[in-house]
Amino acid sequence: MPLPEDVTGEEIDKDVRQELMSLPKTLADDVAKNLVMVARLLDEDPEKAYGYSRVALRLASRVAAVREAAGFAAYAVGKYSEALAEFRAARRMTGSVELWPVMADCERGLGRPEKALAMAGEPEVQKLDKAGQVEMRLVAAGARRDMGQSDAAVVTLQSPELASSAVHPWTARLRYAYADALLAVGREDEARDWFAKALEADQGGTTDASDRLAELDGVEFTDVLEESGEAADGQADQADEADEAGTDSGEEPGKG
């Protein structure tokens, strides 16, 4: 796949660069460039990111960082079986538990929420950092909802991290998930409060909490440009009708 001229491969994380040092330099540079493209496109164009990940995987399948990147690219396009296989390979290579939550979410994607929930109770979860434990809680709550256990999903999300007023990178998503779970069990007033709290913490715009709040408040947004276009079209139609009327009566078009 084409690589932009501004991509040098030096943009990748230093730990990944360290892993690639086991490869010949030219090969390492090629792999690094493809990994840069995966990271650059993962959110905006996951299909292209997936394509670059396959190139990197073909070049260096024995590098853990490559397997992990391939896993996230497959995950982004909904290829959960493939993603899970890549995450498992990366975990075998590194011995790290960091990927445990996303592996569990792949199980959900494969229609196995019971397996995801079982993973939430494994010893690996205790080895995760705080962010990883919150992520695992989100996955477990999602699995509960997949299984039709909406009330249990609410309880699953209740935690010291949810009650804390401190704001972390995962705070907005946790509050949002809790609000959504509350809404699913009919606790609309509480859900509104938590969507508001999610919005307060969502400095990066990672959720659509503002839209959910507006929906609960019955606020409808209109597209001003679209309305202007429709108004202009209406005026043009009226003008055409007037012209036609003038023509029929012997008047010049536009002179009515």
Coordinates of C-alpha atoms in Angstrom, one line a residue:
M1 CA 0.0 0.0 0.0
P2 CA 1.2 3.6 -0.7
L3 CA 3.1 5.3 2.0
P4 CA 3.0 9.1 2.2
E5 CA 6.4 10.8 1.8
D6 CA 6.0 12.6 5.2
V7 CA 5.9 9.2 7.0
T8 CA 9.4 8.3 8.2
G9 CA 8.7 5.6 10.7
E10 CA 10.3 7.7 13.4
E11 CA 6.9 8.7 14.6
I12 CA 6.2 5.4 16.4
D13 CA 6.6 4.9 20.1
K14 CA 10.1 4.3 21.3
D15 CA 9.2 1.0 22.9
V16 CA 7.9 -0.2 19.5
R17 CA 11.0 1.0 17.8
Q18 CA 13.0 -1.0 20.3
E19 CA 11.1 -4.1 19.4
L20 CA 11.7 -3.5 15.7
M21 CA 15.5 -3.4 16.3
S22 CA 15.5 -7.2 16.1
L23 CA 14.8 -6.8 12.3
P24 CA 17.2 -5.7 9.6
K25 CA 17.2 -1.9 9.4
T26 CA 15.4 -1.6 6.0
L27 CA 12.7 -4.1 7.0
A28 CA 12.3 -2.4 10.4
D29 CA 11.8 1.0 8.6
D30 CA 9.2 -0.5 6.3
V31 CA 7.3 -2.1 9.2
A32 CA 7.5 1.1 11.3
K33 CA 6.0 3.2 8.4
N34 CA 3.1 0.8 8.1
L35 CA 2.5 0.9 11.8
V36 CA 2.5 4.7 11.7
M37 CA -0.3 4.5 9.1
V38 CA -2.3 2.1 11.2
A39 CA -2.2 4.5 14.1
R40 CA -2.9 7.5 11.9
L41 CA -6.0 5.9 10.2
L42 CA -7.4 3.7 12.9
D43 CA -10.2 6.2 13.8
E44 CA -10.8 8.0 10.6
D45 CA -10.5 5.2 8.1
P46 CA -10.3 1.8 9.9
E47 CA -10.5 -0.2 6.6
K48 CA -7.3 1.4 5.3
A49 CA -5.7 1.0 8.7
Y50 CA -6.5 -2.7 8.5
G51 CA -4.9 -2.9 5.1
Y52 CA -1.6 -1.4 6.4
S53 CA -1.7 -3.7 9.4
R54 CA -1.8 -6.7 7.1
V55 CA 1.2 -5.4 5.3
A56 CA 3.1 -5.0 8.6
L57 CA 1.9 -8.4 9.7
R58 CA 3.2 -10.0 6.5
L59 CA 6.6 -8.4 7.1
A60 CA 7.1 -9.0 10.8
S61 CA 4.6 -11.4 12.3
R62 CA 7.0 -12.4 15.1
V63 CA 7.0 -8.8 16.6
A64 CA 4.5 -8.4 19.4
A65 CA 3.8 -4.8 18.6
V66 CA 2.9 -5.8 15.1
R67 CA 0.5 -8.5 16.3
E68 CA -1.1 -6.0 18.7
A69 CA -1.6 -3.3 16.0
A70 CA -3.1 -6.0 13.7
G71 CA -5.4 -6.9 16.5
F72 CA -6.7 -3.4 17.0
A73 CA -7.1 -2.8 13.3
A74 CA -9.1 -6.0 12.9
Y75 CA -11.1 -5.0 16.0
A76 CA -11.9 -1.6 14.5
V77 CA -13.5 -3.2 11.4
G78 CA -15.4 -5.8 13.4
K79 CA -13.2 -8.9 12.6
Y80 CA -13.4 -10.1 16.2
S81 CA -12.2 -13.6 15.6
E82 CA -9.1 -12.3 13.8
A83 CA -8.6 -9.6 16.4
L84 CA -8.8 -12.1 19.3
A85 CA -6.2 -14.4 17.6
E86 CA -3.8 -11.4 17.2
F87 CA -4.3 -10.2 20.8
R88 CA -3.7 -13.7 22.1
A89 CA -0.5 -14.0 20.0
A90 CA 0.8 -10.6 21.3
R91 CA 0.0 -11.7 24.9
R92 CA 1.9 -14.9 24.5
M93 CA 4.9 -13.0 23.2
T94 CA 4.9 -10.4 26.0
G95 CA 3.2 -12.1 29.0
S96 CA 1.4 -8.8 29.6
V97 CA -2.3 -8.7 30.7
E98 CA -2.8 -5.2 29.2
L99 CA -5.0 -6.6 26.3
W100 CA -7.3 -8.6 28.6
P101 CA -10.2 -6.2 28.5
V102 CA -10.2 -5.9 24.7
M103 CA -9.9 -9.6 24.4
A104 CA -13.0 -10.0 26.5
D105 CA -14.8 -7.5 24.3
C106 CA -13.9 -9.6 21.3
E107 CA -15.7 -12.4 23.0
R108 CA -18.7 -10.1 23.2
G109 CA -18.4 -9.3 19.5
L110 CA -18.4 -13.0 18.7
G111 CA -21.7 -13.4 20.6
R112 CA -20.1 -15.0 23.7
P113 CA -21.0 -12.6 26.5
E114 CA -20.8 -15.4 29.1
K115 CA -17.1 -15.9 28.2
A116 CA -16.5 -12.1 28.5
L117 CA -18.1 -12.1 31.9
A118 CA -16.0 -15.1 33.0
M119 CA -12.9 -13.3 32.0
A120 CA -13.9 -10.3 34.2
G121 CA -13.5 -12.7 37.2
E122 CA -10.1 -14.1 36.3
P123 CA -6.9 -13.2 38.3
E124 CA -5.6 -11.3 35.3
V125 CA -7.9 -8.4 36.1
Q126 CA -6.2 -7.8 39.4
K127 CA -2.9 -7.3 37.5
L128 CA -4.4 -4.5 35.3
D129 CA -3.7 -0.9 36.1
K130 CA -6.7 1.4 37.1
A131 CA -7.5 2.3 33.5
G132 CA -7.5 -1.4 32.5
Q133 CA -9.7 -2.3 35.5
V134 CA -12.2 0.3 34.5
E135 CA -12.2 -0.9 30.9
M136 CA -12.8 -4.4 32.2
R137 CA -15.8 -3.2 34.2
L138 CA -17.2 -1.5 31.1
V139 CA -16.9 -4.7 29.1
A140 CA -18.5 -6.8 31.9
A141 CA -21.4 -4.3 32.1
G142 CA -21.8 -4.6 28.3
A143 CA -21.8 -8.4 28.6
R144 CA -24.6 -8.2 31.3
R145 CA -26.7 -6.2 28.9
D146 CA -26.0 -8.6 26.1
M147 CA -27.4 -11.3 28.3
G148 CA -30.5 -9.2 29.1
Q149 CA -29.4 -8.5 32.6
S150 CA -29.9 -4.7 32.5
D151 CA -30.2 -4.2 36.3
A152 CA -27.0 -6.2 36.9
A153 CA -25.2 -4.0 34.4
V154 CA -26.1 -0.9 36.5
V155 CA -24.7 -2.6 39.6
T156 CA -21.6 -3.7 37.8
L157 CA -20.7 -0.1 36.9
Q158 CA -21.2 1.2 40.5
S159 CA -17.7 1.6 41.8
P160 CA -15.3 3.9 43.6
E161 CA -14.1 5.2 40.2
L162 CA -17.7 6.1 39.3
A163 CA -18.3 7.9 42.6
S164 CA -15.0 9.8 42.4
S165 CA -15.1 13.5 41.4
A166 CA -11.6 13.3 40.0
V167 CA -11.4 13.3 36.2
H168 CA -9.3 10.7 34.3
P169 CA -9.1 9.8 30.6
W170 CA -11.7 7.1 31.2
T171 CA -14.1 9.1 33.5
A172 CA -16.4 10.4 30.7
R173 CA -16.9 6.9 29.2
L174 CA -17.6 5.3 32.6
R175 CA -20.2 8.0 33.5
Y176 CA -21.7 7.7 30.0
A177 CA -22.0 3.9 30.3
Y178 CA -23.6 4.3 33.7
A179 CA -26.1 6.8 32.4
D180 CA -27.0 4.6 29.4
A181 CA -27.4 1.6 31.7
L182 CA -29.8 3.7 34.0
L183 CA -31.8 4.7 31.0
A184 CA -32.1 1.1 29.9
V185 CA -33.9 0.3 33.2
G186 CA -36.2 3.3 33.1
R187 CA -34.4 5.5 35.6
E188 CA -34.5 8.5 33.3
D189 CA -33.9 11.3 35.8
E190 CA -30.8 9.7 37.2
A191 CA -29.7 8.9 33.6
R192 CA -29.9 12.6 32.7
D193 CA -27.8 13.6 35.7
W194 CA -25.1 11.1 34.7
F195 CA -25.1 12.1 31.1
A196 CA -24.5 15.7 32.4
K197 CA -21.7 14.5 34.5
A198 CA -20.2 12.6 31.6
L199 CA -20.4 15.8 29.5
E200 CA -18.5 17.7 32.2
A201 CA -15.7 15.2 32.1
D202 CA -15.7 14.7 28.3
Q203 CA -13.0 17.3 27.3
G204 CA -12.0 15.4 24.2
G205 CA -15.4 14.8 22.8
T206 CA -15.2 11.0 23.1
T207 CA -18.9 10.6 23.8
D208 CA -22.2 12.0 22.4
A209 CA -23.4 12.9 25.9
S210 CA -24.5 16.3 24.7
D211 CA -26.8 14.8 22.1
R212 CA -28.2 12.3 24.6
L213 CA -29.0 15.1 27.0
A214 CA -30.7 17.1 24.3
E215 CA -32.7 14.1 23.4
L216 CA -33.9 13.6 27.0
D217 CA -34.8 17.2 27.2
G218 CA -36.8 17.1 24.0
V219 CA -34.5 19.5 22.2
E220 CA -34.5 19.2 18.4
F221 CA -31.6 20.6 16.4
T222 CA -32.2 22.0 13.0
D223 CA -29.7 22.4 10.2
V224 CA -29.7 26.2 9.5
L225 CA -28.0 25.7 6.1
E226 CA -30.5 23.1 5.1
E227 CA -33.4 25.3 6.1
S228 CA -31.9 28.2 4.2
G229 CA -31.6 26.0 1.2
E230 CA -35.2 24.9 1.5
A231 CA -36.3 28.5 1.8
A232 CA -34.4 29.5 -1.2
D233 CA -35.8 26.6 -3.2
G234 CA -39.3 27.7 -2.1
Q235 CA -38.7 31.3 -3.2
A236 CA -37.4 30.1 -6.5
D237 CA -40.5 27.9 -7.0
Q238 CA -42.7 30.9 -6.2
A239 CA -40.8 33.0 -8.7
D240 CA -41.2 30.3 -11.4
E241 CA -44.9 30.2 -10.7
A242 CA -45.1 34.0 -11.0
D243 CA -43.2 33.9 -14.3
E244 CA -45.4 31.3 -15.7
A245 CA -48.5 33.2 -14.7
G246 CA -47.1 36.4 -16.2
T247 CA -46.3 34.5 -19.5
D248 CA -49.8 33.1 -19.7
S249 CA -51.3 36.6 -19.3
G250 CA -49.0 38.2 -21.9
E251 CA -46.6 39.8 -19.5
E252 CA -42.8 39.4 -19.7
P253 CA -41.3 36.7 -17.4
G254 CA -40.4 38.2 -14.1
K255 CA -42.4 41.4 -14.6
G256 CA -45.5 40.4 -12.8

